Short mmCIF file of C-alpha atoms and ligand atoms in Angstrom, two decimals:
data_model
loop_
_atom_site.label_atom_id
_atom_site.label_comp_id
_atom_site.label_asym_id
_atom_site.label_seq_id
_atom_site.Cartn_x
_atom_site.Cartn_y
_atom_site.Cartn_z
CA MET A 16 12.47 -37.25 6.93
CA GLN A 17 10.28 -34.65 8.61
CA ARG A 18 12.54 -31.97 7.18
CA ALA A 19 12.31 -33.47 3.71
CA LEU A 20 8.53 -33.49 3.87
CA THR A 21 8.40 -29.93 5.16
CA LEU A 22 10.81 -28.93 2.44
CA TYR A 23 8.58 -30.50 -0.19
CA GLN A 24 5.65 -28.44 1.08
CA THR A 25 7.39 -25.19 0.20
CA ASN A 26 7.50 -23.63 -3.25
CA ILE A 27 11.28 -23.59 -3.24
CA GLY A 28 11.48 -27.21 -2.10
CA LYS A 29 9.11 -28.28 -4.85
CA LYS A 30 11.07 -26.32 -7.39
CA ALA A 31 14.27 -28.03 -6.22
CA VAL A 32 12.63 -31.42 -6.73
CA LEU A 33 11.53 -30.31 -10.19
CA ALA A 34 15.09 -29.22 -10.93
CA LEU A 35 16.72 -32.41 -9.64
CA THR A 36 14.29 -34.71 -11.43
CA GLY A 37 14.59 -32.44 -14.48
CA PHE A 38 18.36 -32.90 -14.26
CA VAL A 39 17.97 -36.69 -14.37
CA LEU A 40 15.60 -36.36 -17.33
CA VAL A 41 17.94 -34.01 -19.16
CA GLY A 42 20.75 -36.52 -18.68
CA PHE A 43 18.50 -39.23 -20.02
CA VAL A 44 17.34 -37.38 -23.13
CA THR A 45 20.93 -36.36 -23.91
CA GLY A 46 22.19 -39.94 -23.64
CA HIS A 47 19.17 -41.23 -25.52
CA MET A 48 19.76 -38.91 -28.45
CA LEU A 49 23.49 -39.64 -28.60
CA GLY A 50 22.91 -43.40 -28.42
CA ASN A 51 20.46 -43.30 -31.27
CA MET A 52 23.09 -41.63 -33.45
CA ASN A 53 24.23 -45.22 -33.97
CA ALA A 54 21.35 -45.49 -36.44
CA TYR A 55 23.47 -43.52 -38.89
CA LEU A 56 26.13 -46.21 -38.65
CA GLY A 57 23.68 -48.87 -39.75
CA GLU A 58 21.65 -51.77 -38.47
CA GLU A 59 24.48 -53.57 -36.71
CA ALA A 60 25.64 -50.50 -34.84
CA LEU A 61 22.22 -49.63 -33.48
CA ASN A 62 21.24 -53.18 -32.58
CA GLY A 63 24.68 -53.73 -31.12
CA TYR A 64 24.29 -50.62 -28.98
CA ALA A 65 20.87 -51.84 -27.79
CA GLU A 66 22.40 -55.22 -27.01
CA THR A 67 25.24 -53.65 -25.04
CA LEU A 68 22.74 -51.76 -22.90
CA ARG A 69 20.79 -54.93 -22.20
CA SER A 70 23.94 -56.91 -21.46
CA VAL A 71 24.64 -54.74 -18.41
CA PRO A 72 21.42 -55.21 -16.43
CA ALA A 73 22.76 -53.31 -13.44
CA LEU A 74 23.23 -50.23 -15.59
CA LEU A 75 19.96 -50.64 -17.45
CA TRP A 76 17.97 -51.08 -14.27
CA THR A 77 19.70 -48.25 -12.46
CA ALA A 78 18.69 -45.99 -15.33
CA ARG A 79 15.18 -47.40 -15.43
CA ILE A 80 14.64 -47.01 -11.70
CA ALA A 81 16.01 -43.48 -11.78
CA LEU A 82 13.55 -42.68 -14.56
CA LEU A 83 10.68 -44.44 -12.86
CA ILE A 84 11.25 -42.23 -9.83
CA ALA A 85 12.14 -39.03 -11.66
CA PHE A 86 9.31 -38.96 -14.18
CA PRO A 87 6.31 -39.37 -11.88
CA LEU A 88 7.88 -37.07 -9.29
CA HIS A 89 8.60 -34.43 -11.94
CA ILE A 90 5.07 -34.59 -13.29
CA TYR A 91 3.34 -34.65 -9.92
CA THR A 92 5.45 -31.78 -8.60
CA ALA A 93 4.93 -29.78 -11.79
CA ILE A 94 1.17 -30.15 -11.58
CA SER A 95 0.99 -29.19 -7.93
CA LEU A 96 3.19 -26.14 -8.51
CA VAL A 97 1.20 -24.98 -11.51
CA ARG A 98 -2.01 -25.28 -9.54
CA ALA A 99 -0.65 -23.37 -6.55
CA ASN A 100 0.71 -20.68 -8.85
CA ARG A 101 -2.61 -20.24 -10.61
CA ALA A 102 -4.39 -19.97 -7.25
CA ALA A 103 -2.06 -17.13 -6.26
CA ARG A 104 -3.69 -14.90 -8.89
CA PRO A 105 -7.41 -15.71 -8.88
CA GLN A 106 -8.34 -12.58 -10.79
CA ARG A 107 -6.43 -11.93 -13.99
CA TYR A 108 -5.50 -8.55 -15.39
CA ALA A 109 -7.72 -7.05 -18.07
CA LYS A 110 -4.51 -5.98 -19.76
CA LYS A 111 -1.15 -7.57 -19.12
CA GLU A 112 2.06 -6.88 -20.91
CA GLU A 113 4.99 -9.25 -20.70
CA LEU A 114 8.35 -7.55 -20.50
CA VAL A 115 11.01 -10.23 -20.75
CA THR A 116 9.64 -13.75 -20.37
CA SER A 117 9.93 -16.23 -23.23
CA VAL A 118 7.41 -18.39 -25.04
CA ALA A 119 9.36 -21.38 -23.77
CA ALA A 120 8.91 -20.27 -20.15
CA LYS A 121 5.22 -19.53 -20.55
CA TRP A 122 4.50 -22.83 -22.25
CA MET A 123 6.32 -25.07 -19.75
CA PRO A 124 3.12 -26.74 -18.51
CA TYR A 125 1.86 -27.30 -22.06
CA THR A 126 5.12 -28.53 -23.55
CA GLY A 127 5.31 -30.75 -20.47
CA LEU A 128 1.87 -32.24 -21.10
CA LEU A 129 2.68 -32.71 -24.77
CA LEU A 130 5.88 -34.48 -23.71
CA LEU A 131 3.86 -36.76 -21.49
CA ALA A 132 1.52 -37.67 -24.36
CA PHE A 133 4.48 -38.18 -26.66
CA LEU A 134 6.26 -40.27 -24.08
CA LEU A 135 3.31 -42.64 -23.67
CA PHE A 136 3.06 -43.02 -27.42
CA HIS A 137 6.79 -43.54 -27.69
CA LEU A 138 6.80 -46.24 -25.01
CA ALA A 139 3.85 -47.99 -26.63
CA HIS A 140 5.55 -47.80 -29.99
CA LEU A 141 9.15 -48.76 -29.36
CA THR A 142 9.41 -50.13 -25.81
CA PHE A 143 6.27 -52.20 -25.34
CA GLY A 144 5.71 -52.76 -29.06
CA TRP A 145 1.97 -52.38 -28.94
CA LEU A 146 1.76 -50.82 -32.37
CA PRO A 147 1.73 -52.93 -35.54
CA ASN A 148 4.86 -54.27 -37.27
CA PHE A 149 6.92 -54.61 -34.10
CA ASP A 150 9.88 -56.95 -33.99
CA PRO A 151 11.11 -57.31 -30.40
CA THR A 152 14.48 -58.61 -31.58
CA ASN A 153 15.32 -55.85 -34.02
CA VAL A 154 15.49 -52.28 -32.75
CA TYR A 155 16.76 -50.99 -36.06
CA ALA A 156 13.88 -52.49 -38.05
CA ASN A 157 11.32 -50.94 -35.69
CA PHE A 158 13.10 -47.62 -35.92
CA VAL A 159 12.95 -47.65 -39.72
CA SER A 160 9.45 -49.06 -40.14
CA GLY A 161 8.10 -46.69 -37.48
CA PHE A 162 9.48 -43.57 -39.09
CA GLN A 163 8.39 -44.67 -42.54
CA ASN A 164 4.91 -43.93 -41.26
CA PRO A 165 4.53 -40.17 -41.80
CA VAL A 166 1.97 -39.86 -38.99
CA TYR A 167 4.37 -41.40 -36.46
CA SER A 168 7.16 -39.24 -37.80
CA ALA A 169 5.06 -36.11 -37.51
CA PHE A 170 4.26 -36.94 -33.90
CA TYR A 171 7.96 -37.48 -33.17
CA ILE A 172 8.82 -34.17 -34.70
CA VAL A 173 6.15 -32.31 -32.75
CA GLY A 174 7.08 -34.11 -29.52
CA ASN A 175 10.72 -33.18 -29.94
CA LEU A 176 9.95 -29.57 -30.71
CA ALA A 177 8.07 -29.53 -27.42
CA LEU A 178 11.14 -31.05 -25.79
CA GLY A 179 13.29 -28.34 -27.31
CA PHE A 180 11.11 -25.59 -25.88
CA HIS A 181 10.91 -27.35 -22.51
CA LEU A 182 14.69 -27.60 -22.33
CA PHE A 183 15.30 -24.06 -23.57
CA HIS A 184 13.72 -22.72 -20.38
CA GLY A 185 14.19 -25.77 -18.16
CA VAL A 186 17.94 -26.14 -18.37
CA TRP A 187 18.92 -22.69 -17.14
CA SER A 188 15.94 -22.52 -14.80
CA MET A 189 17.11 -25.70 -13.11
CA PHE A 190 20.31 -23.97 -11.99
CA GLN A 191 18.46 -20.92 -10.73
CA SER A 192 15.99 -23.07 -8.77
CA LEU A 193 18.83 -24.78 -6.97
CA GLY A 194 20.49 -21.47 -6.24
CA ALA A 195 23.40 -22.14 -8.60
CA SER A 196 23.99 -18.59 -9.69
CA HIS A 197 27.03 -16.38 -9.89
CA PRO A 198 27.35 -13.24 -12.00
CA LYS A 199 30.54 -14.63 -13.51
CA TYR A 200 28.94 -17.86 -14.73
CA ASP A 201 25.26 -17.04 -15.22
CA GLY A 202 25.77 -16.46 -18.94
CA TYR A 203 26.95 -20.06 -19.33
CA ARG A 204 23.69 -21.38 -17.89
CA VAL A 205 21.83 -19.80 -20.76
CA ASP A 206 24.47 -20.94 -23.28
CA LEU A 207 24.10 -24.50 -22.02
CA ALA A 208 20.31 -24.30 -22.30
CA ILE A 209 20.52 -23.06 -25.89
CA PHE A 210 23.13 -25.64 -26.79
CA LEU A 211 21.38 -28.64 -25.24
CA SER A 212 17.91 -27.74 -26.46
CA ALA A 213 19.28 -27.22 -29.97
CA ILE A 214 21.39 -30.37 -30.31
CA ILE A 215 18.85 -32.65 -28.66
CA THR A 216 15.99 -31.38 -30.77
CA ILE A 217 17.95 -31.34 -34.02
CA GLY A 218 19.46 -34.75 -33.30
CA ASN A 219 16.14 -36.39 -32.49
CA ILE A 220 14.25 -34.78 -35.34
CA SER A 221 16.94 -35.83 -37.78
CA PHE A 222 15.97 -39.51 -37.29
CA PRO A 223 12.46 -39.45 -38.76
CA ILE A 224 13.61 -37.05 -41.45
CA ALA A 225 16.53 -39.30 -42.36
CA VAL A 226 14.22 -42.31 -42.62
CA LEU A 227 11.62 -40.44 -44.65
CA ALA A 228 14.35 -39.10 -46.93
CA GLY A 229 15.74 -42.59 -47.37
CA VAL A 230 19.12 -41.80 -45.77
CA ILE A 231 18.44 -44.46 -43.14
CA GLN A 232 16.67 -47.50 -44.56
CA MET B 2 10.11 19.88 -23.65
CA SER B 3 6.73 20.83 -24.89
CA ASP B 4 4.25 22.37 -22.48
CA LYS B 5 1.34 21.52 -24.71
CA THR B 6 -1.39 19.61 -22.98
CA PHE B 7 -2.97 16.57 -24.61
CA LYS B 8 -6.09 14.43 -24.25
CA MET B 9 -6.29 11.05 -22.64
CA THR B 10 -8.90 8.42 -21.89
CA LEU B 11 -8.50 6.45 -18.68
CA HIS B 12 -10.18 3.16 -17.82
CA VAL B 13 -9.84 2.92 -14.08
CA TRP B 14 -10.69 -0.10 -11.93
CA ARG B 15 -13.40 0.92 -9.45
CA GLN B 16 -14.28 -1.39 -6.61
CA SER B 17 -16.17 -0.07 -3.62
CA GLY B 18 -14.79 -2.63 -1.18
CA PRO B 19 -13.13 -6.05 -0.78
CA ASN B 20 -16.33 -7.92 -1.58
CA ASP B 21 -17.49 -5.81 -4.49
CA ALA B 22 -17.00 -7.37 -7.94
CA GLY B 23 -15.49 -4.19 -9.36
CA LYS B 24 -15.39 -2.92 -12.92
CA PHE B 25 -13.64 -0.45 -15.19
CA GLU B 26 -14.98 3.09 -15.44
CA ARG B 27 -14.08 5.30 -18.35
CA TYR B 28 -12.85 8.85 -17.68
CA GLU B 29 -11.85 11.55 -20.12
CA CYS B 30 -8.89 13.76 -19.28
CA PRO B 31 -9.10 16.65 -21.75
CA GLU B 32 -6.01 18.52 -20.52
CA VAL B 33 -3.11 16.35 -19.50
CA ASN B 34 -0.11 18.48 -18.60
CA PRO B 35 3.10 16.67 -19.60
CA HIS B 36 4.85 17.90 -16.43
CA MET B 37 2.51 16.21 -14.02
CA SER B 38 3.13 12.81 -12.57
CA PHE B 39 0.76 9.92 -13.06
CA LEU B 40 -0.47 10.38 -9.49
CA GLU B 41 -1.12 14.05 -10.19
CA LEU B 42 -3.16 12.99 -13.19
CA LEU B 43 -5.27 10.93 -10.78
CA ASP B 44 -5.38 13.86 -8.28
CA ASP B 45 -6.61 16.11 -11.03
CA LEU B 46 -9.23 13.60 -12.10
CA ASN B 47 -10.31 13.16 -8.47
CA GLU B 48 -10.81 16.90 -8.03
CA ARG B 49 -13.08 16.92 -11.02
CA LEU B 50 -14.95 13.83 -9.81
CA ILE B 51 -15.46 15.29 -6.35
CA ALA B 52 -16.57 18.67 -7.74
CA ASP B 53 -19.05 16.68 -9.75
CA GLY B 54 -20.41 14.99 -6.59
CA GLN B 55 -18.82 11.62 -7.34
CA GLU B 56 -16.45 9.63 -5.18
CA GLY B 57 -12.74 10.03 -5.87
CA ILE B 58 -10.58 7.12 -6.94
CA ALA B 59 -8.76 5.55 -4.01
CA PHE B 60 -5.04 4.96 -4.56
CA ASP B 61 -1.99 4.64 -2.31
CA HIS B 62 0.81 7.18 -2.16
CA ASP B 63 3.10 8.76 0.38
CA CYS B 64 6.53 10.16 -0.41
CA ARG B 65 5.92 10.89 -4.09
CA GLU B 66 9.65 10.78 -4.63
CA GLY B 67 10.14 7.13 -5.44
CA ILE B 68 11.47 5.93 -2.10
CA CYS B 69 8.62 4.79 0.13
CA GLY B 70 7.04 2.09 -2.03
CA ALA B 71 3.48 3.10 -1.21
CA CYS B 72 2.36 3.94 -4.72
CA GLY B 73 1.92 1.40 -7.43
CA VAL B 74 -0.77 0.55 -9.91
CA VAL B 75 -0.75 -1.47 -13.10
CA ILE B 76 -0.73 0.88 -16.08
CA ASN B 77 -1.53 -0.74 -19.41
CA GLY B 78 -0.47 -4.11 -18.08
CA VAL B 79 2.82 -3.02 -16.49
CA PRO B 80 3.23 -2.34 -12.76
CA HIS B 81 4.33 1.30 -12.33
CA GLY B 82 3.75 1.89 -16.03
CA PRO B 83 5.88 1.99 -19.15
CA GLN B 84 9.05 3.66 -17.88
CA ARG B 85 11.55 1.16 -16.52
CA ARG B 86 12.98 1.65 -13.03
CA THR B 87 10.41 4.27 -12.19
CA THR B 88 7.68 4.28 -9.55
CA THR B 89 4.19 5.47 -10.44
CA CYS B 90 4.74 8.71 -8.50
CA GLN B 91 7.86 9.44 -10.54
CA LEU B 92 6.27 8.53 -13.85
CA HIS B 93 5.61 11.76 -15.70
CA MET B 94 2.92 12.29 -18.25
CA ARG B 95 5.52 13.38 -20.81
CA GLN B 96 6.09 9.66 -21.27
CA PHE B 97 2.64 9.57 -22.86
CA ILE B 98 2.93 12.51 -25.26
CA ASN B 99 3.29 10.17 -28.21
CA GLY B 100 0.73 7.75 -26.82
CA PRO B 101 -0.82 5.57 -25.78
CA HIS B 102 -3.66 7.98 -25.13
CA GLU B 103 -6.02 5.29 -23.93
CA VAL B 104 -4.79 3.78 -20.69
CA TRP B 105 -6.05 1.03 -18.38
CA VAL B 106 -5.29 1.44 -14.68
CA GLU B 107 -5.67 -1.62 -12.46
CA PRO B 108 -4.68 -2.55 -8.93
CA PHE B 109 -1.90 -5.08 -8.25
CA ARG B 110 -3.64 -8.43 -8.48
CA ALA B 111 -2.70 -11.28 -6.14
CA SER B 112 -4.66 -13.33 -3.66
CA ALA B 113 -2.10 -12.27 -1.05
CA PHE B 114 -2.80 -8.58 -1.82
CA PRO B 115 -6.56 -8.27 -1.29
CA ILE B 116 -8.12 -5.17 -2.78
CA ILE B 117 -9.26 -2.68 -0.16
CA LYS B 118 -10.81 -0.19 -2.53
CA ASP B 119 -10.34 0.79 -6.18
CA LEU B 120 -6.57 0.79 -6.75
CA THR B 121 -5.59 0.30 -3.11
CA VAL B 122 -4.47 -3.15 -2.04
CA ASP B 123 -3.50 -4.51 1.37
CA ARG B 124 0.22 -5.28 1.30
CA GLY B 125 0.32 -6.34 4.95
CA ALA B 126 1.65 -9.70 3.76
CA PHE B 127 5.01 -7.99 3.12
CA ASP B 128 5.11 -6.67 6.67
CA ARG B 129 4.45 -10.15 8.00
CA ILE B 130 7.27 -11.59 5.88
CA ILE B 131 9.62 -8.97 7.37
CA GLN B 132 8.33 -9.67 10.87
CA ALA B 133 9.06 -13.36 10.36
CA GLY B 134 12.81 -12.78 10.04
CA GLY B 135 13.78 -9.62 8.19
CA TYR B 136 15.78 -8.16 11.05
CA VAL B 137 18.97 -8.58 13.03
CA SER B 138 18.88 -8.85 16.81
CA VAL B 139 21.20 -6.33 18.44
CA ARG B 140 21.72 -5.05 21.92
CA THR B 141 20.35 -1.58 22.13
CA GLY B 142 22.27 1.12 23.93
CA SER B 143 24.84 3.52 22.62
CA ALA B 144 25.61 3.05 18.96
CA ALA B 145 28.49 0.73 18.24
CA GLU B 146 31.66 2.03 16.61
CA ALA B 147 30.82 2.01 12.89
CA ASN B 148 34.10 0.52 11.74
CA GLU B 149 34.29 -2.14 14.41
CA ILE B 150 33.05 -4.79 11.98
CA PRO B 151 34.88 -4.59 8.68
CA VAL B 152 32.68 -5.13 5.62
CA PRO B 153 34.43 -5.59 2.28
CA LYS B 154 33.38 -2.90 -0.19
CA LYS B 155 32.10 -5.44 -2.73
CA ILE B 156 29.90 -7.10 -0.13
CA ALA B 157 28.63 -3.77 1.15
CA ASP B 158 27.74 -2.75 -2.39
CA ARG B 159 25.93 -5.97 -3.06
CA ALA B 160 24.01 -5.79 0.21
CA MET B 161 23.08 -2.24 -0.74
CA ASP B 162 21.80 -3.44 -4.13
CA ALA B 163 19.44 -5.79 -2.30
CA ALA B 164 18.55 -3.20 0.32
CA GLU B 165 17.33 -0.87 -2.41
CA CYS B 166 14.01 -2.75 -2.41
CA ILE B 167 11.28 -0.35 -1.31
CA GLY B 168 8.68 -3.06 -0.74
CA CYS B 169 6.27 -1.73 -3.35
CA GLY B 170 4.98 -5.10 -4.52
CA ALA B 171 5.45 -4.51 -8.25
CA CYS B 172 7.35 -7.80 -8.45
CA VAL B 173 4.27 -9.65 -7.21
CA ALA B 174 2.06 -7.70 -9.59
CA ALA B 175 4.28 -8.50 -12.57
CA CYS B 176 4.85 -12.18 -11.79
CA PRO B 177 2.62 -14.61 -13.70
CA ASN B 178 2.41 -16.59 -10.44
CA ALA B 179 1.99 -13.59 -8.14
CA SER B 180 5.15 -14.71 -6.38
CA ALA B 181 6.94 -12.45 -3.93
CA SER B 182 10.26 -14.19 -4.48
CA LEU B 183 12.08 -11.04 -5.56
CA PHE B 184 10.98 -9.08 -2.51
CA THR B 185 11.67 -11.96 -0.13
CA GLY B 186 14.97 -12.75 -1.85
CA ALA B 187 16.08 -9.14 -1.60
CA LYS B 188 15.19 -8.94 2.09
CA ILE B 189 16.85 -12.27 2.94
CA SER B 190 19.96 -11.35 0.96
CA HIS B 191 20.62 -7.85 2.17
CA LEU B 192 20.94 -9.06 5.73
CA GLY B 193 22.41 -12.43 4.81
CA LEU B 194 25.29 -10.78 2.97
CA LEU B 195 26.46 -8.71 5.93
CA PRO B 196 28.44 -9.93 8.93
CA GLN B 197 25.76 -8.59 11.25
CA GLY B 198 23.21 -10.84 9.56
CA GLN B 199 25.13 -14.10 9.91
CA PRO B 200 23.94 -15.37 13.33
CA GLU B 201 20.32 -15.49 12.18
CA ARG B 202 20.97 -16.24 8.54
CA GLU B 203 19.65 -19.81 8.43
CA ASP B 204 16.61 -19.15 10.57
CA ARG B 205 15.85 -16.02 8.63
CA ALA B 206 15.69 -17.80 5.28
CA ARG B 207 13.47 -20.55 6.69
CA LYS B 208 11.08 -18.27 8.52
CA MET B 209 10.69 -15.71 5.77
CA VAL B 210 10.17 -18.33 3.07
CA ALA B 211 7.60 -20.11 5.24
CA GLN B 212 5.74 -16.83 5.76
CA HIS B 213 5.93 -16.05 2.04
CA ASP B 214 4.20 -19.33 1.25
CA ALA B 215 1.71 -19.01 4.10
CA GLU B 216 0.56 -15.68 2.68
CA GLY B 217 -0.49 -17.42 -0.52
CA PHE B 218 2.10 -16.00 -2.90
CA GLY B 219 2.97 -18.30 -5.78
CA GLY B 220 6.35 -19.86 -6.47
CA CYS B 221 9.06 -18.62 -8.81
CA THR B 222 9.20 -20.15 -12.28
CA ASN B 223 12.02 -17.91 -13.44
CA HIS B 224 10.23 -15.70 -15.93
CA ASN B 225 12.21 -12.70 -14.62
CA GLU B 226 9.24 -10.39 -15.11
CA CYS B 227 9.77 -9.14 -11.55
CA GLU B 228 13.25 -7.83 -12.22
CA ALA B 229 12.04 -6.03 -15.35
CA ALA B 230 9.13 -4.41 -13.53
CA CYS B 231 10.99 -3.56 -10.31
CA PRO B 232 11.38 0.20 -9.97
CA LYS B 233 14.71 -0.38 -8.25
CA GLY B 234 15.99 -3.00 -10.68
CA ILE B 235 16.48 -5.61 -7.96
CA SER B 236 18.24 -8.56 -9.59
CA VAL B 237 16.87 -12.10 -9.73
CA ASP B 238 20.31 -13.15 -8.49
CA PHE B 239 18.83 -12.54 -5.06
CA ILE B 240 16.16 -15.15 -5.76
CA ALA B 241 18.95 -17.65 -6.42
CA GLN B 242 20.61 -16.57 -3.19
CA MET B 243 17.35 -17.08 -1.31
CA ASN B 244 16.97 -20.54 -2.83
CA ARG B 245 20.52 -21.37 -1.82
CA ASP B 246 20.16 -20.09 1.74
CA PHE B 247 16.79 -21.73 2.19
CA LEU B 248 17.75 -25.14 0.79
CA LYS B 249 20.97 -25.13 2.77
CA SER B 250 19.15 -24.20 5.92
CA MET B 251 16.51 -26.88 5.44
CA LEU B 252 19.09 -29.55 4.73
CA THR B 253 21.77 -28.69 7.26
CA ALA B 254 20.53 -26.41 10.03
CA LYS B 255 20.79 -27.99 13.44
CA ASP B 256 17.85 -26.13 14.85
CA ASP B 257 14.88 -28.26 15.87
CA VAL B 258 16.88 -31.41 15.19
CA PRO B 259 17.32 -33.49 18.38
CA ASN B 260 20.66 -32.90 20.07
CA ARG B 261 23.40 -35.35 19.34
CA LYS B 262 25.92 -35.88 22.09
C1 HEM C 3 11.93 -35.80 -21.05
C2 HEM C 3 11.10 -35.14 -20.39
C3 HEM C 3 11.35 -33.92 -19.54
C4 HEM C 3 12.49 -33.21 -19.29
C5 HEM C 3 13.88 -33.47 -19.82
C6 HEM C 3 12.12 -32.13 -18.40
C7 HEM C 3 13.00 -31.19 -17.90
C8 HEM C 3 12.64 -30.15 -17.09
C9 HEM C 3 13.54 -29.23 -16.47
C10 HEM C 3 15.06 -29.28 -16.58
C11 HEM C 3 12.81 -28.33 -15.77
C12 HEM C 3 13.33 -27.13 -15.00
C13 HEM C 3 13.23 -27.30 -13.53
C14 HEM C 3 13.40 -26.00 -12.82
O1 HEM C 3 13.07 -24.95 -13.35
O2 HEM C 3 13.86 -26.02 -11.70
C15 HEM C 3 11.45 -28.66 -15.95
C16 HEM C 3 10.40 -27.95 -15.42
C17 HEM C 3 9.07 -28.26 -15.62
N1 HEM C 3 8.58 -29.38 -16.24
FE1 HEM C 3 9.67 -30.77 -17.18
N2 HEM C 3 10.78 -32.18 -18.14
C18 HEM C 3 10.27 -33.28 -18.81
C19 HEM C 3 8.98 -33.72 -18.81
C20 HEM C 3 7.92 -33.02 -18.26
C21 HEM C 3 6.56 -33.49 -18.25
C22 HEM C 3 6.08 -34.82 -18.81
C23 HEM C 3 5.82 -32.49 -17.64
C24 HEM C 3 4.35 -32.37 -17.36
C25 HEM C 3 3.43 -33.21 -17.47
C26 HEM C 3 6.71 -31.42 -17.29
C27 HEM C 3 6.34 -30.24 -16.71
C28 HEM C 3 7.20 -29.29 -16.22
C29 HEM C 3 6.80 -28.06 -15.60
C30 HEM C 3 5.37 -27.54 -15.41
C31 HEM C 3 7.97 -27.42 -15.20
C32 HEM C 3 8.06 -26.12 -14.43
C33 HEM C 3 8.33 -25.01 -15.33
C34 HEM C 3 8.68 -23.78 -14.61
O3 HEM C 3 8.98 -23.80 -13.42
O4 HEM C 3 8.65 -22.75 -15.29
N3 HEM C 3 7.99 -31.78 -17.66
N4 HEM C 3 11.36 -29.78 -16.74
S1 SF4 C 4 11.81 -6.17 -5.28
FE1 SF4 C 4 11.40 -4.30 -6.49
S2 SF4 C 4 9.31 -4.59 -7.21
FE2 SF4 C 4 9.58 -6.02 -5.51
S3 SF4 C 4 8.89 -4.93 -3.69
FE3 SF4 C 4 11.10 -4.56 -3.84
S4 SF4 C 4 11.28 -2.64 -5.00
FE4 SF4 C 4 9.17 -3.34 -5.31
S1 FES C 5 4.69 7.48 -3.35
FE1 FES C 5 6.50 6.80 -2.35
S2 FES C 5 7.42 5.60 -3.92
FE2 FES C 5 5.73 6.48 -4.95
#
């Protein structure tokens, strides 16, 4: 326990926690996107899928508990790292040129915060049903009525673009943080990051667009 | 190669001491010889300043052949200037013939590298990281037979890649978080790769990482700016190796864990 606490006090330890919780979150967003593909198969498929999840409480609660641990830990660790990193350079350069870093890498804290805002909205909208026109028994109906609102849809699209950027840097970075690097395989880490960030973003953004275009109704 | 001189305007960070706020001063260099190095440009400017009764610009340098790591300033936002894999002392003014002809010169900026004066910073933090574990303990006496411990060529080469680090601090200067992960990773790896470095490998990673953090360097967020700015092209692979060694050591080392019988 002492070791674990000491480990968490180091930059590398914190980064490992960020990577492990990030890994859980990546798994979640991947599964979440794939599951929602059922919407293209119609009302029964999506509601049936939701029902199946609920019918296995052990599974549902394992996932929920994992997320309830991973999310706050990810966010808390991210904030403490960002603060420590800013403190390490109190005086900025008058001129600074970036050589190789990416927009995705530089924006990690901001895409993260946007994700947090989006997540709260998303939970309020489709999990807790605090927004108008919510039918707790019909996931499909909420999905369609929600995305028929262009403002909601716009927020989903922006939120998922942020997710795409976050994953573009996060997925390969996660391996590096844990020390999973080998010249022979390092290229695949980047390939995986590009692949996951692309399919998850495109998949998720396709839902509001499909509803607005009348493909899903 | 043209011998024609050209004009340049320098904006140099002047700071009289650690507690001075500091500011940029503008200097005109009417005759920049393309064959001189960037440090010689500063030497030349200093001679003119001193002849004029002003104080010369303080900057660090020693070998002037790219091996000691003493020199290093941020030139137009890039540590060691625009030429990749080149230290400031080896950067020649011919790189600037086609511009830019207006150049900002700043010290490396990091809370762990306090400014001593002008462009000179205190990089003692690096020495303390090395002191924490960047060594191997050997019995002194007559030198051991060189081939007594076989080292595979591939491993020797890789250790040599890490050992190329000259401790200049450009990685810290380039990093958005002023992290010294590349330096520390290189130092941990070059010993950790070799058979002679194995007995202290776990302790070394723990101690050096702890010292890195204690000095107030930031953490790595994998921007890879360090590798791009490093005059020796040290690879970020060594940061991954440091992470691996450190995490493994923290999770499995038996040191300071009560003895089990
Ligand atoms: C579904 C949501 C999220 C996923 C899938 C996710 C995933 C990831 C991954 C995989 C990493 C890389 C870890 C590493 O480099 O070792 C990461 C880093 C990070 N995340 Fe998240 N994250 C999510 C939400 C958030 C939120 C809500 C915040 C902030 C409020 C946030 C802030 C950060 C920051 C600041 C980093 C560090 C970036 C860096 O080291 O360059 N993330 N995230
Ligand atoms: S890793 Fe490169 S940039 Fe950093 S101190 Fe060593 S030589 Fe300089
Ligand atoms: S003065 Fe020695 S490396 Fe530049």
